[in-house]
Tab-separated table of C-alpha atoms and ligand atoms in Angstrom:
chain	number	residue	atom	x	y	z
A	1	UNK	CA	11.209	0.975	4.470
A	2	UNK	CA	9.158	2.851	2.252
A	3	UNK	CA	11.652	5.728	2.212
A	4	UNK	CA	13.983	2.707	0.822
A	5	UNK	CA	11.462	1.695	-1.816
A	6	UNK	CA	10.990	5.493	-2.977
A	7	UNK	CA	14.648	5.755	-3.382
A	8	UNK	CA	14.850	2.297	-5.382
A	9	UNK	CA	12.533	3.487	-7.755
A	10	UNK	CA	13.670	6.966	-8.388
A	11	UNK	CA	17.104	5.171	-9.368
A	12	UNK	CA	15.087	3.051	-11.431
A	13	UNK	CA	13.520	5.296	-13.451
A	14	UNK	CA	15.988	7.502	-13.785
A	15	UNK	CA	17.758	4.487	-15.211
A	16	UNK	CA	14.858	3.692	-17.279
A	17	UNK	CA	14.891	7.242	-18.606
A	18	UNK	CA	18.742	7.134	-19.406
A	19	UNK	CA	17.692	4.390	-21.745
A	20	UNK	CA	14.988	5.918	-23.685
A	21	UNK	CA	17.402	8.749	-23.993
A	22	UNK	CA	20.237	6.512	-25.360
A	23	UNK	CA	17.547	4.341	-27.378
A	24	UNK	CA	16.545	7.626	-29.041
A	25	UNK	CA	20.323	9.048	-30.160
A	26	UNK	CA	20.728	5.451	-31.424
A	27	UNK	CA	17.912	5.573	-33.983
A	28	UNK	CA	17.782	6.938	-37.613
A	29	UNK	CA	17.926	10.878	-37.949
A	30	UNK	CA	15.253	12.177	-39.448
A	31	UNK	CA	12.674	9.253	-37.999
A	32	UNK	CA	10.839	12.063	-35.999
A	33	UNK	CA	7.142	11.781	-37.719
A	34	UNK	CA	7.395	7.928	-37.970
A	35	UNK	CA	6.380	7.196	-34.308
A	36	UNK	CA	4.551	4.115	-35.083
A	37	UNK	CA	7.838	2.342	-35.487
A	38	UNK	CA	9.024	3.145	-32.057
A	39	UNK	CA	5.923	1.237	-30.982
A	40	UNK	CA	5.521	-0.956	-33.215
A	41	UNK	CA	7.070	-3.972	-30.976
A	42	UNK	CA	10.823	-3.749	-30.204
A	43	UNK	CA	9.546	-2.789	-26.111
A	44	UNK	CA	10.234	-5.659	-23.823
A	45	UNK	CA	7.017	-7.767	-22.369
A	46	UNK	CA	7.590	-8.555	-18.750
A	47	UNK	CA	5.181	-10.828	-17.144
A	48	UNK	CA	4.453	-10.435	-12.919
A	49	UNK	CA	3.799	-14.388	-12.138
A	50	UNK	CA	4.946	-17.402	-13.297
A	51	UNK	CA	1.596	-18.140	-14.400
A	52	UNK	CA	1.199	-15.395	-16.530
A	53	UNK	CA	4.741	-15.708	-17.128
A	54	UNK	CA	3.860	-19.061	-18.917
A	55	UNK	CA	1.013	-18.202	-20.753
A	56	UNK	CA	2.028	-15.077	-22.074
A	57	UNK	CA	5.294	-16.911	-23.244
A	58	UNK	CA	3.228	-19.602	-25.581
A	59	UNK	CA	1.261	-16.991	-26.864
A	60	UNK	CA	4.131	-14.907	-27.446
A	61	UNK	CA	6.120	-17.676	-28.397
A	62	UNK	CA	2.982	-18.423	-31.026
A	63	UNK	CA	3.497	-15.410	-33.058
A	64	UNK	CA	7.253	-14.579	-32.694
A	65	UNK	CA	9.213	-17.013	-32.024
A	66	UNK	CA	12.097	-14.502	-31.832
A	67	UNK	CA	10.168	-12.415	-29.651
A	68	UNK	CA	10.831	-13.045	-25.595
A	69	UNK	CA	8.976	-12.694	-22.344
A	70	UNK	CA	10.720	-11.872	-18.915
A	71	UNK	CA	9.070	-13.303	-16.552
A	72	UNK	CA	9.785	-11.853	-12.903
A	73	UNK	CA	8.737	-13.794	-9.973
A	74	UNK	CA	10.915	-16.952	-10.133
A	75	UNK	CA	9.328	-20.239	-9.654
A	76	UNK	CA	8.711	-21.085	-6.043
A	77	UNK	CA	8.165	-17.321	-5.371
A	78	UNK	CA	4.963	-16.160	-3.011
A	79	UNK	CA	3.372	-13.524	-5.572
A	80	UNK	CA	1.773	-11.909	-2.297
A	81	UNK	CA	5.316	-11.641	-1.021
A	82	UNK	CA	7.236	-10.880	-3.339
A	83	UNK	CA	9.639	-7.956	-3.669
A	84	UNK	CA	11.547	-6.435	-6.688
A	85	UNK	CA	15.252	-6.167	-7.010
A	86	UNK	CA	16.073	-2.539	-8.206
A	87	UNK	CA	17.071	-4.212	-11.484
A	88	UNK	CA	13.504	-5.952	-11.562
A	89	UNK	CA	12.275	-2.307	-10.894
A	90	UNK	CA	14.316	-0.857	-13.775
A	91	UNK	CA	13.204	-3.606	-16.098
A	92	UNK	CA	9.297	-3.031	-15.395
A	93	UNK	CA	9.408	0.757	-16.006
A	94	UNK	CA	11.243	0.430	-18.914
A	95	UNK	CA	8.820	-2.545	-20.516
A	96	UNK	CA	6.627	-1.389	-23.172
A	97	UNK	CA	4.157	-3.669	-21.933
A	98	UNK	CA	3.429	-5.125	-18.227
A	99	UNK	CA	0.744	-8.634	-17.661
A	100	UNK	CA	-0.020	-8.069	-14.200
A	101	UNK	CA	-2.527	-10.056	-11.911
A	102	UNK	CA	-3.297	-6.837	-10.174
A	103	UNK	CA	-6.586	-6.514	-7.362
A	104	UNK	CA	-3.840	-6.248	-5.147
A	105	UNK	CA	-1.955	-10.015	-5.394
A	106	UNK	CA	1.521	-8.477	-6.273
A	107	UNK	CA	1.480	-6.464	-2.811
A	108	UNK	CA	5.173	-6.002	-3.351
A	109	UNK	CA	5.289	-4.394	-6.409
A	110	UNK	CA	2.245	-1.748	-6.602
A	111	UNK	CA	4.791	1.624	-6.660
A	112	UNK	CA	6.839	0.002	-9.170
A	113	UNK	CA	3.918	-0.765	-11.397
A	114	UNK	CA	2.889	3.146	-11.009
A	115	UNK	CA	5.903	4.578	-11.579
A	116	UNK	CA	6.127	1.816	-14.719
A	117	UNK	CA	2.501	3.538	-15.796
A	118	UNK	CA	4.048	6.810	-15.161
A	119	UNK	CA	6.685	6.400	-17.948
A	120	UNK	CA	4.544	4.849	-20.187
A	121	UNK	CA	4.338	1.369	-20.542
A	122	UNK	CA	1.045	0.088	-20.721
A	123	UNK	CA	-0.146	-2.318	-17.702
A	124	UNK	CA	-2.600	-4.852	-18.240
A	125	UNK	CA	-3.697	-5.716	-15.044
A	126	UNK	CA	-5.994	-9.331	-16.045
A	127	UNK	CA	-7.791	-9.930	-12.752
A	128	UNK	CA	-9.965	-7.098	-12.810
A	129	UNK	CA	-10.582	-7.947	-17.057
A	130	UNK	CA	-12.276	-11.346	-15.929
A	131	UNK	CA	-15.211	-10.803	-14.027
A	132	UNK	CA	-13.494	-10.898	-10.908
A	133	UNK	CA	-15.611	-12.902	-7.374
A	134	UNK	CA	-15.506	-11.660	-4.170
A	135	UNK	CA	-13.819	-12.928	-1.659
A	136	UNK	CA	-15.644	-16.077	-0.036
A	137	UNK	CA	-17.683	-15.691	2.747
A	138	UNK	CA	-16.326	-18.473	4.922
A	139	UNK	CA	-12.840	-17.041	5.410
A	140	UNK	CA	-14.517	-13.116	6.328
A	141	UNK	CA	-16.697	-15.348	9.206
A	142	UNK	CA	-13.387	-16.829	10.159
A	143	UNK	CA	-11.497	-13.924	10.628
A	144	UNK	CA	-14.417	-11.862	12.751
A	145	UNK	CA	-14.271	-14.717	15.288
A	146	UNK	CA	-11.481	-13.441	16.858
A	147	UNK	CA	-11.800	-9.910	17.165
A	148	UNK	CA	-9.137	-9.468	20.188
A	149	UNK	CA	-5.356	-9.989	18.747
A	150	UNK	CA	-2.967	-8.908	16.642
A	151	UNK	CA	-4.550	-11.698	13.804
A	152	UNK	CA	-7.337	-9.101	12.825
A	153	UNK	CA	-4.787	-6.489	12.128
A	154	UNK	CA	-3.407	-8.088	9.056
A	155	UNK	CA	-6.904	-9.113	7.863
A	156	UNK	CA	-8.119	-5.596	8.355
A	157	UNK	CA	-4.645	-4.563	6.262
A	158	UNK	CA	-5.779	-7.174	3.908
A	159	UNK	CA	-8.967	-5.410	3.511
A	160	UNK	CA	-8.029	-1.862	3.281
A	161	UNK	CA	-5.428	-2.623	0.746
A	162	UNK	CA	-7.136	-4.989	-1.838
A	163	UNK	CA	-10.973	-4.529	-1.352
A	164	UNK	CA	-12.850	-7.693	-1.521
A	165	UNK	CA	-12.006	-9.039	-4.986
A	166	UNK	CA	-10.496	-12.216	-5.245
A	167	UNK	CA	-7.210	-11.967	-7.220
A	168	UNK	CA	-6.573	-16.293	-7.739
A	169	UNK	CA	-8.464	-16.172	-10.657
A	170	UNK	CA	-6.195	-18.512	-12.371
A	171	UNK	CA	-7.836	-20.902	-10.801
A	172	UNK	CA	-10.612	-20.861	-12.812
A	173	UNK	CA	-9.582	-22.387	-16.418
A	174	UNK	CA	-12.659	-20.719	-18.570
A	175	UNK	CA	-11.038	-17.049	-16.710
A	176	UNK	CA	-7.641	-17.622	-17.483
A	177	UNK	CA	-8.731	-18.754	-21.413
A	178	UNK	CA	-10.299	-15.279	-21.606
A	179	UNK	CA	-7.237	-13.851	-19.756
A	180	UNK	CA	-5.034	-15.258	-22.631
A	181	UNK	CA	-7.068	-13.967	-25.263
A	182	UNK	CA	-7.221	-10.920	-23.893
A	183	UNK	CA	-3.384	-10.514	-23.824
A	184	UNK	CA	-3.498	-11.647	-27.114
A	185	UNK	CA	-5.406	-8.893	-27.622
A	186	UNK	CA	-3.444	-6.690	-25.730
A	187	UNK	CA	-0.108	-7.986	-27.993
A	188	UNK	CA	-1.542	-7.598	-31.302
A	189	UNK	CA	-2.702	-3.246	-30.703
A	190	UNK	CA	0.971	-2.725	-30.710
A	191	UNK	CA	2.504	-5.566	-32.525
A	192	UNK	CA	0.504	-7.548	-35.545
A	193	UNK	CA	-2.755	-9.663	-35.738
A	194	UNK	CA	-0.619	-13.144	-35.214
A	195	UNK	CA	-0.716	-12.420	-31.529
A	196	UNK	CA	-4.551	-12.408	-31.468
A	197	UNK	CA	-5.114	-15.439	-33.131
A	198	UNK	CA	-2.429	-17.244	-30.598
A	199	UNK	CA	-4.185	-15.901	-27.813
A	200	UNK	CA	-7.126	-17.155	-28.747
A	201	UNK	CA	-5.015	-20.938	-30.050
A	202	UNK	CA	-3.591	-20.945	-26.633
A	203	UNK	CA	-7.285	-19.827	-25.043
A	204	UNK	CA	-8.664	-23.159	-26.404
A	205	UNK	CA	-5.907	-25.096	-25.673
A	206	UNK	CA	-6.866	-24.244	-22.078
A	207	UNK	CA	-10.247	-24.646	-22.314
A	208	UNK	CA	-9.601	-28.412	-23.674
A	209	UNK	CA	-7.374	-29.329	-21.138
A	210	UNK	CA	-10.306	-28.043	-18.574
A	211	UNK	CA	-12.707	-30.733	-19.355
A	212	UNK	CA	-10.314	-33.349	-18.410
A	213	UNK	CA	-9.311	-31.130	-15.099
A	214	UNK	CA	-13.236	-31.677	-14.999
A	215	UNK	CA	-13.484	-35.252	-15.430
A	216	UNK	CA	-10.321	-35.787	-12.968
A	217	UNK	CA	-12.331	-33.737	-10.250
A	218	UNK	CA	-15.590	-36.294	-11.216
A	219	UNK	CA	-14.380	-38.974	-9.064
A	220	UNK	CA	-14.883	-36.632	-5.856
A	221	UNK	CA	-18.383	-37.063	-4.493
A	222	UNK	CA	-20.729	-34.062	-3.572
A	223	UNK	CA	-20.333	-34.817	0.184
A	224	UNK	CA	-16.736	-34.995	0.304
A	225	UNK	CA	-16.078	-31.664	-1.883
A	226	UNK	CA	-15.128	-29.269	0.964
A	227	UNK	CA	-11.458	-28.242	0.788
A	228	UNK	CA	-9.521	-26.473	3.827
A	229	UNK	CA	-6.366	-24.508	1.827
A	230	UNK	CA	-3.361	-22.636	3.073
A	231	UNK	CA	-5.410	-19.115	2.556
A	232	UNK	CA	-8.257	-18.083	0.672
A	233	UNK	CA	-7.013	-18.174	-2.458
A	234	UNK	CA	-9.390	-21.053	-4.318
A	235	UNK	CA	-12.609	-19.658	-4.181
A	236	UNK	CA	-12.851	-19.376	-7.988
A	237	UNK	CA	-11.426	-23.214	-8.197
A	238	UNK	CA	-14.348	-24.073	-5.753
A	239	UNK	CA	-17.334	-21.641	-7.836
A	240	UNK	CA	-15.957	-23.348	-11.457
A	241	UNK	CA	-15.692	-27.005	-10.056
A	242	UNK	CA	-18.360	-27.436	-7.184
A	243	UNK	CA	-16.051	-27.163	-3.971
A	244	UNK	CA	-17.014	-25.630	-0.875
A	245	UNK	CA	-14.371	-24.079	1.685
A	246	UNK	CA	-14.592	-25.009	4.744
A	247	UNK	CA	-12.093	-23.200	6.173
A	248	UNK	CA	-8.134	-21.578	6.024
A	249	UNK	CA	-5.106	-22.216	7.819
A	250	UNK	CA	-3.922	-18.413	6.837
A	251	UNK	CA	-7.276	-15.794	7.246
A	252	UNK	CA	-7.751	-14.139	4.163
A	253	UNK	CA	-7.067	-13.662	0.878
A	254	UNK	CA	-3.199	-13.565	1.470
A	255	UNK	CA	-0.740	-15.250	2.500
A	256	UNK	CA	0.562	-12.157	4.515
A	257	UNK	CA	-1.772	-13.012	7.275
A	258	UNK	CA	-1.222	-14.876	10.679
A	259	UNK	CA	-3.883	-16.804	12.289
A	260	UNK	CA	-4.357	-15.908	15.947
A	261	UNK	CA	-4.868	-19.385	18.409
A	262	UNK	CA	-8.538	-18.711	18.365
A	263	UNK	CA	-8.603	-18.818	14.569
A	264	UNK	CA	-6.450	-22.128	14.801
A	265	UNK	CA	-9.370	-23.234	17.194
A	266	UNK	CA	-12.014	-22.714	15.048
A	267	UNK	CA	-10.435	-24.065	12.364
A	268	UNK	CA	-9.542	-27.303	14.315
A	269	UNK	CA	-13.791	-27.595	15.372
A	270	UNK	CA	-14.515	-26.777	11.755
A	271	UNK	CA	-12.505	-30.056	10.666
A	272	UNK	CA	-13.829	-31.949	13.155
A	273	UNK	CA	-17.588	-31.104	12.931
A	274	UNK	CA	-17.680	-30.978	8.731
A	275	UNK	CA	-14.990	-34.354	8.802
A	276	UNK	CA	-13.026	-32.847	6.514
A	277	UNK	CA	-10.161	-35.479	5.454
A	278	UNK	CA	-7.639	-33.096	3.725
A	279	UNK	CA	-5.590	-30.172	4.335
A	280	UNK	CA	-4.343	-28.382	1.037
A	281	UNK	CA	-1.572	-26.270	1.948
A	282	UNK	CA	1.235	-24.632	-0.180
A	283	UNK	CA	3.855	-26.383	-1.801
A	284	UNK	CA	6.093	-23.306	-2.014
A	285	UNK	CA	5.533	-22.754	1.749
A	286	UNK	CA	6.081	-24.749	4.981
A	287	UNK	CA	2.935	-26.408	6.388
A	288	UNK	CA	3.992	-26.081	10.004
A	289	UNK	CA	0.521	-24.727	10.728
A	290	UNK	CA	-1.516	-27.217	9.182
A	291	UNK	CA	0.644	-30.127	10.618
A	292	UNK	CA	-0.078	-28.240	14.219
A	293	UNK	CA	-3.759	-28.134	13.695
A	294	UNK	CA	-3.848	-31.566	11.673
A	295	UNK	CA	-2.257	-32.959	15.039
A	296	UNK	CA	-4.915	-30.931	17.085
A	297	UNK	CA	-7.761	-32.847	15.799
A	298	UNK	CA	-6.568	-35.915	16.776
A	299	UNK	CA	-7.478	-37.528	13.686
A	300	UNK	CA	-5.981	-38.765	10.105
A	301	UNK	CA	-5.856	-35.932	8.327
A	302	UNK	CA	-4.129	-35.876	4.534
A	303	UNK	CA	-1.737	-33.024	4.414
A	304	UNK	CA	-1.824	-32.562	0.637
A	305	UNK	CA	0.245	-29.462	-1.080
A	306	UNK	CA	-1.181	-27.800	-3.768
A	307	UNK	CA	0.259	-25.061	-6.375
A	308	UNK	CA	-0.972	-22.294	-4.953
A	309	UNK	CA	0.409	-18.927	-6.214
A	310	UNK	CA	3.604	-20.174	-8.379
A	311	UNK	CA	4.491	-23.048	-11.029
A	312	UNK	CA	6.323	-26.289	-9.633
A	313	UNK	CA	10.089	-25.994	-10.773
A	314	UNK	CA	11.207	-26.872	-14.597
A	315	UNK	CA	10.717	-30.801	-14.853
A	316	UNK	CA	7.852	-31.081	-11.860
A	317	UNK	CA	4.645	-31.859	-13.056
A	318	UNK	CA	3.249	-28.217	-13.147
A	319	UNK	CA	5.694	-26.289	-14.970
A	320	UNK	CA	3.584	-25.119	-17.360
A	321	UNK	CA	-0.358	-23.609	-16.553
A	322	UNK	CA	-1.715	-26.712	-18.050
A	323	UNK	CA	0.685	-28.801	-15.382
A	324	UNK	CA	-0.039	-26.844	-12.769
A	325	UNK	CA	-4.012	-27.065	-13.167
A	326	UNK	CA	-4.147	-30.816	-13.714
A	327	UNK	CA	-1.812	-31.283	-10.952
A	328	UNK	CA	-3.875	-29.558	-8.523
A	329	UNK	CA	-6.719	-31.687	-9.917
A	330	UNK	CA	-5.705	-34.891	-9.712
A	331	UNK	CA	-4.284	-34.126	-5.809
A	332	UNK	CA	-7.725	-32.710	-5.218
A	333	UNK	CA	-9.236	-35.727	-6.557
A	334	UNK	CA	-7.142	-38.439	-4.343
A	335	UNK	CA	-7.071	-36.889	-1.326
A	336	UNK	CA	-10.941	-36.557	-1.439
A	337	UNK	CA	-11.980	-40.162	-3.576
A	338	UNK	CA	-13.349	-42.304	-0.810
B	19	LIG	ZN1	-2.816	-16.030	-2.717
């Protein structure tokens, strides 16, 4: 497989390169000294997720309205899982500039993002911009209590690959207002000051629809606020909003991992000690594992799907950042009301 990938992305930039070459006979003779021009903002912007799809595109949207955003993961895509067509390849290494999550999150699509470096487009990768958490410490107890199968080889992939920083920031509304000012940012070095001052319209925008995300999450009282999710991927949700995870169906910070019977176990005991009333699993996944160890308990437990690592579908409630936020919310908030 990786001999595959290789191969895919030697095509690609070699077809990336043919168009630079063409894009250069095309322009003006003569237009050698005025390189600012061929920066200056005619370079596609592709976006990585949906999420940053979305909020790039308003921004963008802001300050050009001619101006577009490809966005590549499609709704209802897992960004942990998610690989590149060879056109997708082509179209990131020729993009003059790349939004990426990055601390490892788009697994799928780290060579493509180097070789996109390699021919020059610049890659902002926003996790690591936003004061990035570690990884919680529940899910690394969970995964060292079973030390003997095949489980703790994907969690010790996990770990070599990523290192311990947490890439859901997005789940954190204060982190992904600074994340869209900071692409502002990021827009207006090559384009024109209008993009910083979206950023920052679309920044606060956010930040106003967090303190009703806020009140929403009010109605939750401090001794039902533990949350069991599909995989570790709201521990910023829980450090901005006063959660605490209990546990994971998935160990780890991806949703690349498997849970060995033992985990399963533990996580069964966990529910059953803490009374936890809710499962949150993935709405873009099946929750065939959290039905199996809801069942296990022997008890009523909610299985309630979140937005995890993708927007809901044009028309659901969280088709736009906003959307997906407050719909996580008020979910959060009614499964755990009393
Ligand atoms: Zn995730």
């Amino acid at each position: 497989m990786p001999r595959t990938h290789a191969l895919t992305i030697s095509i690609a930039a070699l077809s990336a390169a043919a168009l630079l070459a063409a894009t250069g006979c095309s322009s003006d003779a003569g237009s050698g000294p005025d390189t600012a021009d061929v920066d200056s903002g005619n370079g596609s912007i592709v976006a990585t997720t949906t999420i940053l799809g979305t909020v790039t595109a308003d921004i963008v949207e802001c300050a050009d309205p001619e101006a577009t955003v490809t966005t590549l993961m499609p709704v209802g895509a897992d960004p942990h899982d998610f690989a590149p067509s060879s056109a997708q390849v082509a179209e990131l290494v020729g993009a003059d500039l790349v939004i990426a999550n990055g601390l490892g999150l788009e697994a799928g699509l780290d060579d493509a993002l180097e070789s996109a470096r390699t021919d020059g487009a610049t890659v902002l990768e926003v996790a690591d911009l936003v004061d990035p958490l570690p990884f919680g410490a529940h899910a690394d107890d969970h995964a060292d209590e079973a030390d003997d199968d095949s489980a703790d080889q994907g969690a010790d992939d996990h770990a070599d690959d990523h290192g311990s920083e947490d890439p859901h920031f997005w789940f954190d509304m204060q982190r992904m207002a600074t994340a869209a000012e900071l692409i502002g940012e990021q827009l207006a070095e090559s384009r024109d000051g209008a993009y910083a001052e979206c950023g920052a319209q679309v920044a606060d925008e956010i930040r106003a629809a967090e303190a009703d995300v806020r009140t929403t999450l009010e109605a939750v009282p401090a001794d039902r606020r533990v949350l069991v999710t599909d995989h570790d991927a709201l521990g910023y949700f829980s450090d901005a909003y006063g959660f605490e995870i209990a546990g994971t169906v998935i160990p780890g910070g991806s949703t690349l991992g498997e849970p060995s019977s033992a985990d399963l176990a533990a996580l069964v005991a966990t529910i059953q000690a803490e009374d936890v009333p809710a499962i949150f699993t993935n709405s873009a996944e099946p929750s065939t594992l959290a039905d199996a160890v809801s069942a296990e308990t022997g008890r009523d437990i909610a299985i309630v799907p979140l937005y995890v690592g993708t927007l809901g579908e044009p028309g659901s409630d969280a088709d736009t950042y906003v959307g997906f936020m407050t719909a996580n919310a008020t979910s959060i908030a009614t499964a755990l009301s009393p």
